[in-house]
């Protein structure tokens, strides 16, 4: 296999059997006859994996890399991901070590993301000619992904149900004309995807600010805005306050509402270091995620032949939206234990000199009944007690 252009004839041919029928979709998309994609296949039921990563991760890495990028480009690209002289993985926001970077400083998800960015497949104007917009809309997102990278700027003209090619000059001319015709730069919104590379997003940000606006929403706003808005008033900063190195030094780690095996697979390496150092890991999650049960590190080929590393030692199967109740339960146990031990649990000096509103807060916790905590949280008092002990 080699890494030259692939013609568009390999594009999947599912459109022929799509039957667009419903007007509400037309109103939603403004495209006549557009129909949300029908679920072709039922749910895929099979026994769950009990171990995260391992040989399977290496298999998936090779499969996606060689299939989409070819052998040569796979090695060229994968040796550059998250390297100091390389580029940042566009998939998730897991940080890179400040000092030593491993030769394969990536995970299976990173490879899947980069493979679709660096795919040899090309979405050319001929493909847009083949499929009308309603036909395209009748397909699931993964269908677009498999069409490859767009090679030319495309435009949808008034009344047309096909995208048509437009020259770069005309495209920029049109965008420039629209922007200049605005009464204020703040009438423009420069949206971008969190999948855009850091480098491209930085240049795009410069463009928006040069134009005179800060309207730069991107999809990660959806993920991070709420946590930033919550953290800021409580601890005074809307971002993480720890470094990667802190994981291995921790005595206890609580992973709440997060599945590192899917969201940030390289986090499993840090959790493994922590677990090997005797750290107690608690998972508060409706699901007992494979990524928190046990892990085989693909960066340790020989140790992969042996037993996997057990990660979380305690699972709290919280009810969806039950997090606040469970956290209140843990704090109620801590407050009660602090009272039982004449103030031997809470950091009273820190509370007194660095916080405000503790009395009202403690009163609210005190007034919250255990029945309410257990029913809203979906977790037994015994399990809440175990988590509090840790
Ligand atoms: S953890 Fe994986 S997906 Fe996330 S940035 Fe690192 S390599 Fe990419």
Coordinates of C-alpha atoms in Angstrom, one line a residue, residues 13-389:
X13 CA -23.1 4.0 -2.0
X14 CA -25.9 4.0 0.6
X15 CA -27.8 7.0 -0.7
X16 CA -29.7 5.0 -3.3
X17 CA -31.9 3.3 -0.6
X18 CA -32.5 6.6 1.5
X19 CA -36.3 7.6 1.3
X20 CA -36.6 11.2 2.5
X21 CA -40.4 11.8 3.4
X22 CA -41.0 14.3 6.3
X23 CA -41.7 18.2 6.1
X24 CA -40.6 18.9 9.8
X25 CA -37.1 17.9 8.8
X26 CA -37.5 20.3 5.9
X27 CA -38.2 23.1 8.3
X28 CA -35.3 22.0 10.6
X29 CA -32.8 21.9 7.8
X30 CA -34.4 24.3 5.2
X31 CA -33.8 21.6 2.7
X32 CA -36.8 20.0 0.9
X33 CA -37.5 16.4 1.9
X34 CA -34.5 16.1 4.2
X35 CA -34.9 13.2 6.7
X36 CA -32.9 12.4 9.9
X37 CA -30.9 9.2 9.3
X38 CA -32.7 6.0 10.0
X39 CA -31.0 3.6 12.4
X40 CA -30.0 0.8 9.9
X41 CA -28.9 -1.7 12.5
X42 CA -30.2 -2.6 16.0
X43 CA -28.0 -2.2 19.1
X44 CA -24.9 -4.4 19.0
X45 CA -25.1 -6.7 22.0
X46 CA -22.0 -8.6 23.1
X47 CA -20.0 -9.4 26.3
X48 CA -18.3 -6.4 27.6
X49 CA -14.5 -6.1 27.7
X50 CA -13.1 -6.4 31.2
X51 CA -9.7 -4.9 30.5
X52 CA -9.1 -1.5 28.8
X53 CA -6.5 -1.0 26.0
X54 CA -3.9 -3.9 25.8
X55 CA -3.3 -5.7 22.5
X56 CA -6.8 -4.6 21.3
X57 CA -5.6 -1.0 21.3
X58 CA -2.5 -1.9 19.3
X59 CA -4.7 -3.7 16.8
X60 CA -7.1 -0.8 16.4
X61 CA -4.2 1.7 16.1
X62 CA -2.8 -0.4 13.2
X63 CA -6.2 -0.9 11.6
X64 CA -7.3 2.7 11.5
X65 CA -3.8 4.1 10.7
X66 CA -2.9 1.7 7.9
X67 CA -6.5 1.7 6.5
X68 CA -6.9 5.5 6.3
X69 CA -3.3 6.9 6.0
X70 CA -1.4 3.9 4.6
X71 CA 1.8 2.5 6.1
X72 CA 4.3 5.2 5.3
X73 CA 2.1 8.2 6.3
X74 CA 1.0 6.3 9.5
X75 CA 4.6 6.1 10.7
X76 CA 5.4 9.7 9.6
X77 CA 2.3 11.0 11.3
X78 CA 2.2 8.9 14.5
X79 CA 5.8 9.7 15.3
X80 CA 4.9 13.4 15.4
X81 CA 1.7 13.3 17.6
X82 CA 2.2 15.1 20.9
X83 CA 5.9 15.4 20.3
X84 CA 7.7 18.7 21.1
X85 CA 8.7 19.1 17.5
X86 CA 5.4 17.7 16.3
X87 CA 1.7 18.6 16.7
X88 CA -0.9 18.3 19.3
X89 CA -3.4 15.5 19.0
X90 CA -6.8 17.1 18.0
X91 CA -8.9 14.5 19.8
X92 CA -9.0 15.4 23.5
X93 CA -7.4 17.9 25.8
X94 CA -5.2 15.5 27.8
X95 CA -2.0 17.4 28.5
X96 CA 1.5 16.3 27.4
X97 CA 4.3 15.6 29.9
X98 CA 6.5 18.7 30.3
X99 CA 9.7 16.6 30.2
X100 CA 10.2 13.2 28.5
X101 CA 7.8 12.2 25.7
X102 CA 7.5 8.6 24.8
X103 CA 8.1 7.6 21.2
X104 CA 4.4 6.6 20.9
X105 CA 2.9 9.5 22.9
X106 CA -0.6 8.8 21.8
X107 CA -3.6 6.5 22.4
X108 CA -5.9 4.5 20.2
X109 CA -8.5 7.4 20.1
X110 CA -5.8 9.9 19.1
X111 CA -4.8 7.6 16.2
X112 CA -8.4 7.3 15.1
X113 CA -8.8 11.1 15.2
X114 CA -5.5 11.8 13.4
X115 CA -6.2 9.0 10.8
X116 CA -9.5 10.7 9.8
X117 CA -7.7 14.1 9.6
X118 CA -4.8 12.6 7.6
X119 CA -6.9 10.2 5.5
X120 CA -6.0 9.7 1.9
X121 CA -9.7 9.8 0.9
X122 CA -10.8 12.9 -0.9
X123 CA -14.3 14.5 -0.9
X124 CA -14.1 16.1 -4.3
X125 CA -16.7 18.2 -6.2
X126 CA -17.7 15.1 -8.1
X127 CA -19.0 13.5 -4.9
X128 CA -21.1 16.6 -4.1
X129 CA -22.5 16.4 -7.6
X130 CA -23.4 12.7 -7.1
X131 CA -25.4 13.3 -3.8
X132 CA -28.0 16.0 -3.2
X133 CA -28.1 17.6 0.2
X134 CA -31.3 15.8 1.2
X135 CA -29.6 12.5 0.2
X136 CA -26.6 13.5 2.3
X137 CA -28.7 14.4 5.2
X138 CA -30.3 11.0 5.2
X139 CA -26.9 9.5 6.3
X140 CA -25.4 9.1 9.7
X141 CA -22.4 11.3 10.6
X142 CA -19.9 8.5 10.2
X143 CA -20.9 8.3 6.5
X144 CA -19.5 11.8 6.0
X145 CA -16.4 11.0 7.9
X146 CA -15.7 8.1 5.5
X147 CA -16.1 10.4 2.4
X148 CA -12.7 11.9 3.3
X149 CA -11.3 15.5 3.3
X150 CA -13.0 18.2 1.3
X151 CA -10.6 19.3 -1.6
X152 CA -12.4 22.5 -2.8
X153 CA -14.6 25.2 -1.3
X154 CA -18.2 24.4 -2.0
X155 CA -21.3 26.7 -1.9
X156 CA -25.0 26.1 -1.7
X157 CA -26.7 28.6 -3.9
X158 CA -30.3 29.9 -3.3
X159 CA -32.9 27.3 -4.3
X160 CA -30.3 24.6 -5.1
X161 CA -30.2 21.2 -3.3
X162 CA -26.7 20.5 -4.3
X163 CA -23.4 22.0 -3.1
X164 CA -21.4 23.4 -6.0
X165 CA -17.7 24.2 -6.3
X166 CA -16.6 27.8 -6.0
X167 CA -13.0 29.2 -6.4
X168 CA -11.0 30.1 -3.4
X169 CA -10.9 33.7 -4.6
X170 CA -14.7 33.9 -5.0
X171 CA -15.2 32.1 -1.7
X172 CA -13.0 34.6 0.3
X173 CA -14.6 37.4 -1.7
X174 CA -18.1 36.3 -0.7
X175 CA -17.1 35.9 3.0
X176 CA -15.3 39.3 3.0
X177 CA -18.3 41.0 1.4
X178 CA -20.7 39.5 4.0
X179 CA -18.5 40.5 6.9
X180 CA -17.9 44.1 5.6
X181 CA -21.7 44.5 5.1
X182 CA -22.3 44.0 8.9
X183 CA -23.1 47.1 11.0
X184 CA -20.9 45.8 13.8
X185 CA -18.2 43.1 14.0
X186 CA -20.1 41.6 16.9
X187 CA -22.8 40.6 14.5
X188 CA -20.4 38.0 13.3
X189 CA -19.8 34.7 15.1
X190 CA -16.6 32.7 14.2
X191 CA -17.5 29.2 15.1
X192 CA -14.9 26.4 15.1
X193 CA -14.7 22.8 16.0
X194 CA -12.7 21.5 19.0
X195 CA -11.3 19.1 16.4
X196 CA -9.5 21.9 14.6
X197 CA -5.7 21.8 15.3
X198 CA -4.4 24.2 17.9
X199 CA -2.4 25.9 15.2
X200 CA -5.4 26.5 12.9
X201 CA -7.6 27.6 15.8
X202 CA -4.9 30.1 16.9
X203 CA -4.8 31.6 13.4
X204 CA -8.6 31.7 13.2
X205 CA -8.7 33.5 16.6
X206 CA -6.3 36.1 15.2
X207 CA -8.6 36.7 12.2
X208 CA -11.7 37.2 14.4
X209 CA -9.9 39.6 16.7
X210 CA -8.4 41.4 13.8
X211 CA -11.9 41.8 12.5
X212 CA -12.9 43.3 15.8
X213 CA -14.9 40.7 17.7
X214 CA -14.4 38.1 20.4
X215 CA -17.4 36.0 19.2
X216 CA -15.4 32.7 19.0
X217 CA -17.6 30.0 20.3
X218 CA -16.3 26.5 19.7
X219 CA -17.8 23.1 20.5
X220 CA -15.6 22.8 23.6
X221 CA -17.6 25.7 25.1
X222 CA -20.4 23.1 25.4
X223 CA -18.1 20.8 27.5
X224 CA -16.0 23.3 29.5
X225 CA -18.1 26.4 29.9
X226 CA -20.3 24.9 32.7
X227 CA -17.3 23.5 34.7
X228 CA -15.5 26.8 34.3
X229 CA -18.6 28.7 35.5
X230 CA -18.9 26.4 38.5
X231 CA -15.2 26.3 39.5
X232 CA -14.5 30.1 39.2
X233 CA -16.8 31.3 42.1
X234 CA -15.8 28.4 44.4
X235 CA -12.0 28.1 44.0
X236 CA -11.3 31.3 42.0
X237 CA -10.0 29.5 38.8
X238 CA -12.1 27.8 36.1
X239 CA -9.3 25.3 35.2
X240 CA -7.6 22.3 36.6
X241 CA -5.2 23.0 39.5
X242 CA -3.1 19.9 39.4
X243 CA -0.2 18.7 37.2
X244 CA 0.1 15.2 35.5
X245 CA 2.8 14.3 38.1
X246 CA 0.4 14.8 40.9
X247 CA -1.6 11.7 39.9
X248 CA 1.2 9.3 40.8
X249 CA 1.6 11.0 44.2
X250 CA -2.0 10.9 45.2
X251 CA -3.4 8.8 48.1
X252 CA -6.9 8.8 46.7
X253 CA -8.4 9.8 43.4
X254 CA -12.1 10.3 42.8
X255 CA -13.2 10.0 39.2
X256 CA -16.7 11.6 39.0
X257 CA -18.9 11.4 35.9
X258 CA -15.9 10.7 33.6
X259 CA -14.8 7.6 31.6
X260 CA -11.1 8.1 31.1
X261 CA -10.9 4.9 28.9
X262 CA -12.9 6.8 26.2
X263 CA -12.5 10.5 27.1
X264 CA -8.8 10.7 27.8
X265 CA -7.2 7.2 27.3
X266 CA -3.7 8.4 28.2
X267 CA -5.1 9.2 31.7
X268 CA -5.2 5.5 32.3
X269 CA -1.3 5.5 32.3
X270 CA -1.4 8.0 35.2
X271 CA -4.1 6.1 37.1
X272 CA -2.0 3.0 36.7
X273 CA 1.0 4.7 38.2
X274 CA -1.1 5.9 41.1
X275 CA -2.7 2.4 41.6
X276 CA 0.7 0.8 41.6
X277 CA 1.8 3.4 44.3
X278 CA -1.2 2.2 46.5
X279 CA -3.5 5.1 45.6
X280 CA -7.2 4.3 46.2
X281 CA -9.3 5.2 43.1
X282 CA -13.1 5.8 43.4
X283 CA -15.4 5.9 40.4
X284 CA -18.7 7.8 40.8
X285 CA -20.5 6.9 37.6
X286 CA -23.8 5.3 36.7
X287 CA -21.8 2.7 34.7
X288 CA -19.0 0.5 35.8
X289 CA -16.7 1.6 32.9
X290 CA -14.1 -0.9 31.6
X291 CA -11.5 1.9 31.7
X292 CA -11.8 2.0 35.5
X293 CA -11.9 -1.7 36.1
X294 CA -8.5 -2.8 34.9
X295 CA -5.9 -1.7 32.3
X296 CA -3.1 -3.2 30.2
X297 CA -0.7 -0.5 29.1
X298 CA 0.3 -0.9 25.4
X299 CA 3.5 1.1 26.3
X300 CA 4.6 -2.0 28.3
X301 CA 4.6 -4.9 25.8
X302 CA 6.1 -7.4 28.2
X303 CA 3.9 -6.6 31.2
X304 CA 0.9 -6.9 28.9
X305 CA 1.5 -10.6 28.9
X306 CA 0.8 -10.6 32.6
X307 CA -2.2 -9.6 34.7
X308 CA -3.9 -6.2 34.1
X309 CA -3.6 -3.4 36.7
X310 CA -6.7 -3.1 38.8
X311 CA -7.7 0.6 38.9
X312 CA -10.8 1.7 40.8
X313 CA -11.3 -0.1 44.1
X314 CA -14.7 1.4 44.8
X315 CA -17.6 2.0 42.4
X316 CA -20.6 4.3 43.3
X317 CA -23.3 3.6 40.7
X318 CA -24.8 7.1 41.0
X319 CA -28.2 7.8 39.5
X320 CA -28.0 10.1 36.4
X321 CA -28.1 13.7 37.8
X322 CA -27.6 12.2 41.3
X323 CA -24.0 13.6 41.7
X324 CA -24.9 16.5 44.0
X325 CA -26.8 14.2 46.3
X326 CA -23.9 11.7 46.6
X327 CA -21.4 14.5 47.1
X328 CA -23.6 16.0 49.8
X329 CA -23.8 12.5 51.4
X330 CA -20.0 12.3 51.5
X331 CA -19.8 15.8 53.0
X332 CA -22.5 15.0 55.5
X333 CA -20.6 11.9 56.7
X334 CA -17.4 14.1 56.9
X335 CA -19.3 16.8 58.9
X336 CA -20.8 14.2 61.3
X337 CA -17.4 12.6 61.8
X338 CA -15.8 16.0 62.4
X339 CA -18.4 16.7 65.1
X340 CA -17.9 13.2 66.6
X341 CA -14.1 13.7 66.7
X342 CA -14.2 17.4 68.0
X343 CA -13.0 18.9 64.7
X344 CA -10.4 16.2 63.7
X345 CA -11.6 15.8 60.1
X346 CA -12.1 19.2 58.4
X347 CA -9.3 21.7 57.7
X348 CA -10.7 24.3 60.0
X349 CA -7.8 26.7 59.8
X350 CA -8.1 26.7 56.0
X351 CA -11.9 27.1 56.2
X352 CA -11.6 30.0 58.6
X353 CA -8.9 32.0 56.7
X354 CA -9.6 31.1 53.0
X355 CA -13.3 30.5 52.7
X356 CA -16.6 32.3 53.3
X357 CA -20.2 30.9 53.8
X358 CA -19.1 27.7 55.5
X359 CA -21.7 28.0 58.3
X360 CA -24.6 28.3 55.9
X361 CA -23.2 25.5 53.8
X362 CA -22.7 23.2 56.7
X363 CA -26.3 24.0 57.9
X364 CA -27.7 23.1 54.5
X365 CA -25.8 19.8 54.5
X366 CA -27.0 19.1 58.1
X367 CA -30.6 19.8 57.1
X368 CA -30.5 17.4 54.1
X369 CA -32.0 14.1 55.2
X370 CA -30.3 10.8 54.4
X371 CA -33.5 9.5 52.8
X372 CA -33.3 12.3 50.3
X373 CA -29.6 11.8 49.7
X374 CA -29.9 8.0 49.1
X375 CA -33.1 8.3 46.9
X376 CA -31.8 11.2 44.8
X377 CA -28.2 9.8 44.6
X378 CA -29.2 6.2 43.9
X379 CA -26.3 5.1 46.1
X380 CA -26.5 3.3 49.5
X381 CA -25.4 5.0 52.7
X382 CA -22.9 2.2 53.2
X383 CA -21.2 2.9 49.9
X384 CA -21.2 6.6 50.6
X385 CA -19.6 5.7 54.0
X386 CA -16.9 3.6 52.2
X387 CA -16.1 6.5 49.9
X388 CA -16.0 8.9 52.8
X389 CA -13.5 6.6 54.7

